[in-house]
Amino acid sequence: MNAPVPDTPRFPGHMRAGDSDRAIVSDLLSAAYAEGRLTRDEHDVRLAQALEAKTFDDLRSLTADLVPGTNQGRAVGAFSAAAGPAVDRSNSSQDAETTFAIFGGMERSGTWRVRRNVSNLTLFGGSKFDFRDATFTSDVVELNVFCAFGGVEILVPEGVNVRNETIALFGGTEVKKISPAPGAPTIVLKGVVMFGGVDAKCKRSR
């Protein structure tokens, strides 16, 4: 029987890290602090080092002791697709996908390709984005939402991170039960939530 092949980094350790890579590590450190796996001082020191990191090796050293045993081998730039979302960067498009839910409903689910930029207008209706069986074409997905008098539900698989940058006016955005893994895609929520709500959470794949 052949021995299992360990996960290999998608990028060499000496390769320069980008802002999205530093953001992923920052989110992971914040999650570890929230779970009590890092003290406040440890979190602050590592966060400062993450923001100053130049290479992938610099980032990997900050998360090596935070990844559960079942995820050993995963590191920044080396997320194992077998245990998480599918990622295929071979045909990535910069064009935004635009969706609408006006006085009705909209749902994006099943096996679909997630573009780097997704725009959504929800007005007196409801929208649902289910990323559990989707294929990501980028490490960072920007979901721009304008939600007024309605709601947007977002379901992500384990490993995918969600970062909230929306502006809420008489509404709110809630991100809960998110367990980011180093190197997995990050969904950045942007836009305006007004007299409505956006709910993002992790849910196991069917």
CSV table of C-alpha atoms in Angstrom, one decimal:
chain,number,residue,atom,x,y,z
A,1,MET,CA,0.0,0.0,0.0
A,2,ASN,CA,1.4,3.4,-0.9
A,3,ALA,CA,1.9,5.9,1.9
A,4,PRO,CA,-0.4,8.9,1.8
A,5,VAL,CA,1.0,11.9,0.2
A,6,PRO,CA,1.1,14.9,2.6
A,7,ASP,CA,-0.4,18.2,1.7
A,8,THR,CA,2.2,20.4,-0.1
A,9,PRO,CA,2.1,24.2,0.0
A,10,ARG,CA,0.5,25.8,-2.9
A,11,PHE,CA,3.1,28.5,-2.7
A,12,PRO,CA,6.8,28.2,-1.8
A,13,GLY,CA,7.6,29.5,1.7
A,14,HIS,CA,9.9,32.3,0.4
A,15,MET,CA,7.2,33.6,-1.9
A,16,ARG,CA,5.8,37.1,-1.1
A,17,ALA,CA,2.5,37.1,0.8
A,18,GLY,CA,-0.4,39.4,-0.2
A,19,ASP,CA,-2.9,41.4,1.7
A,20,SER,CA,-5.5,38.7,1.3
A,21,ASP,CA,-3.1,36.2,2.9
A,22,ARG,CA,-2.4,38.5,5.8
A,23,ALA,CA,-6.2,39.0,6.3
A,24,ILE,CA,-6.8,35.3,6.4
A,25,VAL,CA,-4.2,34.8,9.2
A,26,SER,CA,-5.5,37.9,11.1
A,27,ASP,CA,-9.1,36.4,11.0
A,28,LEU,CA,-7.7,33.0,12.2
A,29,LEU,CA,-5.9,34.6,15.1
A,30,SER,CA,-9.0,36.5,16.1
A,31,ALA,CA,-11.0,33.3,16.0
A,32,ALA,CA,-8.4,31.6,18.2
A,33,TYR,CA,-8.5,34.4,20.7
A,34,ALA,CA,-12.3,34.3,20.8
A,35,GLU,CA,-12.1,30.6,21.5
A,36,GLY,CA,-9.6,31.1,24.3
A,37,ARG,CA,-6.7,29.4,22.5
A,38,LEU,CA,-4.7,32.6,22.6
A,39,THR,CA,-4.3,35.1,25.4
A,40,ARG,CA,-4.9,38.8,24.6
A,41,ASP,CA,-1.2,39.5,24.6
A,42,GLU,CA,-0.4,36.5,22.4
A,43,HIS,CA,-3.1,37.6,20.0
A,44,ASP,CA,-1.8,41.2,19.8
A,45,VAL,CA,1.8,40.2,19.3
A,46,ARG,CA,0.9,37.7,16.5
A,47,LEU,CA,-1.5,40.1,14.8
A,48,ALA,CA,1.3,42.7,14.6
A,49,GLN,CA,3.6,40.2,13.2
A,50,ALA,CA,1.0,39.1,10.6
A,51,LEU,CA,0.5,42.6,9.4
A,52,GLU,CA,4.3,42.9,8.9
A,53,ALA,CA,4.8,39.5,7.4
A,54,LYS,CA,6.6,39.4,4.0
A,55,THR,CA,6.5,35.8,3.0
A,56,PHE,CA,4.3,32.7,3.5
A,57,ASP,CA,6.8,31.2,5.9
A,58,ASP,CA,6.4,34.3,8.1
A,59,LEU,CA,2.6,33.6,8.2
A,60,ARG,CA,2.8,29.9,8.6
A,61,SER,CA,4.8,30.2,11.8
A,62,LEU,CA,2.0,32.3,13.4
A,63,THR,CA,-0.6,29.6,12.9
A,64,ALA,CA,1.3,26.3,13.2
A,65,ASP,CA,0.0,25.6,16.7
A,66,LEU,CA,-3.5,26.7,16.1
A,67,VAL,CA,-4.5,24.2,13.4
A,68,PRO,CA,-6.3,21.1,14.8
A,69,GLY,CA,-4.6,17.8,14.5
A,70,THR,CA,-6.9,16.7,11.7
A,71,ASN,CA,-5.8,19.6,9.7
A,72,GLN,CA,-2.1,19.1,10.0
A,73,GLY,CA,-0.4,19.9,6.8
A,74,ARG,CA,-2.7,22.8,6.0
A,75,ALA,CA,-1.1,26.2,6.1
A,76,VAL,CA,-1.5,29.5,4.5
A,77,GLY,CA,-1.7,28.8,0.7
A,78,ALA,CA,-2.1,25.1,1.3
A,79,PHE,CA,-5.7,24.5,2.1
A,80,SER,CA,-6.8,20.9,1.5
A,81,ALA,CA,-9.8,21.0,-0.9
A,82,ALA,CA,-10.6,17.4,0.1
A,83,ALA,CA,-11.7,18.5,3.5
A,84,GLY,CA,-13.2,21.9,2.5
A,85,PRO,CA,-14.5,23.9,-0.4
A,86,ALA,CA,-13.5,23.3,-4.0
A,87,VAL,CA,-11.2,25.9,-5.4
A,88,ASP,CA,-10.5,26.2,-9.2
A,89,ARG,CA,-8.6,29.3,-10.3
A,90,SER,CA,-8.2,28.2,-13.9
A,91,ASN,CA,-11.0,30.3,-15.2
A,92,SER,CA,-11.4,33.2,-12.8
A,93,SER,CA,-13.5,36.2,-14.0
A,94,GLN,CA,-13.2,39.7,-12.7
A,95,ASP,CA,-16.7,40.5,-14.0
A,96,ALA,CA,-19.3,40.8,-11.2
A,97,GLU,CA,-22.2,38.5,-11.0
A,98,THR,CA,-25.3,40.5,-10.3
A,99,THR,CA,-28.4,39.1,-8.5
A,100,PHE,CA,-31.7,40.6,-7.6
A,101,ALA,CA,-34.6,39.9,-5.1
A,102,ILE,CA,-37.2,42.6,-5.5
A,103,PHE,CA,-40.6,41.8,-3.9
A,104,GLY,CA,-39.6,38.1,-4.2
A,105,GLY,CA,-36.9,35.6,-3.6
A,106,MET,CA,-33.5,34.7,-5.1
A,107,GLU,CA,-31.4,31.6,-4.3
A,108,ARG,CA,-28.0,30.6,-5.5
A,109,SER,CA,-27.2,27.1,-4.4
A,110,GLY,CA,-26.0,23.7,-5.7
A,111,THR,CA,-22.9,23.3,-7.8
A,112,TRP,CA,-22.1,26.8,-9.1
A,113,ARG,CA,-18.9,28.8,-9.7
A,114,VAL,CA,-18.3,31.7,-7.4
A,115,ARG,CA,-16.9,34.7,-9.1
A,116,ARG,CA,-14.5,37.1,-7.3
A,117,ASN,CA,-17.2,39.8,-7.3
A,118,VAL,CA,-20.8,39.1,-6.6
A,119,SER,CA,-23.4,41.9,-6.3
A,120,ASN,CA,-26.9,41.5,-4.7
A,121,LEU,CA,-29.9,43.8,-4.5
A,122,THR,CA,-32.5,42.7,-2.0
A,123,LEU,CA,-35.5,45.0,-1.8
A,124,PHE,CA,-38.7,43.9,0.0
A,125,GLY,CA,-37.6,40.3,-0.6
A,126,GLY,CA,-35.1,37.6,0.4
A,127,SER,CA,-31.9,36.2,-1.0
A,128,LYS,CA,-30.0,33.1,-0.2
A,129,PHE,CA,-26.4,32.2,-1.1
A,130,ASP,CA,-25.4,28.6,-0.3
A,131,PHE,CA,-21.7,28.1,-0.9
A,132,ARG,CA,-21.4,24.6,0.5
A,133,ASP,CA,-21.4,22.8,-2.9
A,134,ALA,CA,-19.9,25.8,-4.9
A,135,THR,CA,-16.5,26.0,-6.6
A,136,PHE,CA,-14.5,29.1,-5.6
A,137,THR,CA,-12.5,30.7,-8.4
A,138,SER,CA,-10.7,33.1,-6.2
A,139,ASP,CA,-9.1,33.1,-2.7
A,140,VAL,CA,-11.1,36.2,-1.8
A,141,VAL,CA,-14.8,36.8,-2.8
A,142,GLU,CA,-16.4,40.2,-2.4
A,143,LEU,CA,-20.1,40.0,-1.8
A,144,ASN,CA,-21.5,43.5,-2.3
A,145,VAL,CA,-25.0,43.7,-0.8
A,146,PHE,CA,-27.7,46.4,-0.8
A,147,CYS,CA,-30.4,45.0,1.5
A,148,ALA,CA,-33.4,47.1,2.4
A,149,PHE,CA,-36.6,45.8,4.0
A,150,GLY,CA,-35.5,42.3,3.4
A,151,GLY,CA,-33.0,39.6,4.4
A,152,VAL,CA,-30.0,37.8,3.0
A,153,GLU,CA,-29.0,34.3,4.2
A,154,ILE,CA,-25.4,33.1,3.6
A,155,LEU,CA,-24.3,29.5,4.2
A,156,VAL,CA,-20.6,28.6,4.0
A,157,PRO,CA,-18.8,25.2,4.4
A,158,GLU,CA,-16.3,24.6,7.1
A,159,GLY,CA,-13.0,26.3,6.6
A,160,VAL,CA,-14.3,29.3,4.7
A,161,ASN,CA,-13.9,32.6,6.5
A,162,VAL,CA,-16.5,35.4,6.4
A,163,ARG,CA,-15.4,39.0,7.1
A,164,ASN,CA,-18.1,41.7,7.7
A,165,GLU,CA,-17.5,45.1,6.3
A,166,THR,CA,-21.1,46.2,5.7
A,167,ILE,CA,-22.7,49.4,6.9
A,168,ALA,CA,-25.9,48.9,8.9
A,169,LEU,CA,-28.6,51.6,9.1
A,170,PHE,CA,-31.6,50.4,11.2
A,171,GLY,CA,-30.5,46.9,10.3
A,172,GLY,CA,-27.7,44.5,11.0
A,173,THR,CA,-25.3,41.8,9.8
A,174,GLU,CA,-24.6,38.8,11.9
A,175,VAL,CA,-21.7,36.4,11.3
A,176,LYS,CA,-21.7,33.3,13.5
A,177,LYS,CA,-20.2,29.8,13.9
A,178,ILE,CA,-17.4,30.6,11.4
A,179,SER,CA,-14.3,28.4,11.7
A,180,PRO,CA,-11.7,29.7,9.3
A,181,ALA,CA,-8.9,27.5,8.1
A,182,PRO,CA,-5.6,28.8,6.9
A,183,GLY,CA,-5.4,29.1,3.1
A,184,ALA,CA,-9.2,28.6,2.6
A,185,PRO,CA,-11.2,31.2,0.7
A,186,THR,CA,-12.5,34.3,2.5
A,187,ILE,CA,-15.9,36.0,1.7
A,188,VAL,CA,-15.9,39.7,2.4
A,189,LEU,CA,-19.3,41.2,3.0
A,190,LYS,CA,-19.7,44.8,1.8
A,191,GLY,CA,-22.5,47.2,1.1
A,192,VAL,CA,-25.4,48.6,3.1
A,193,VAL,CA,-28.0,46.9,5.2
A,194,MET,CA,-31.0,49.1,5.8
A,195,PHE,CA,-34.2,48.1,7.7
A,196,GLY,CA,-33.2,44.5,7.0
A,197,GLY,CA,-30.7,41.8,8.0
A,198,VAL,CA,-27.8,39.7,6.7
A,199,ASP,CA,-27.2,36.4,8.4
A,200,ALA,CA,-23.9,34.4,7.6
A,201,LYS,CA,-23.1,31.1,9.2
A,202,CYS,CA,-21.2,27.9,8.7
A,203,LYS,CA,-23.2,24.8,8.0
A,204,ARG,CA,-22.0,21.3,7.2
A,205,SER,CA,-22.3,20.1,3.7
A,206,ARG,CA,-25.2,17.9,2.9
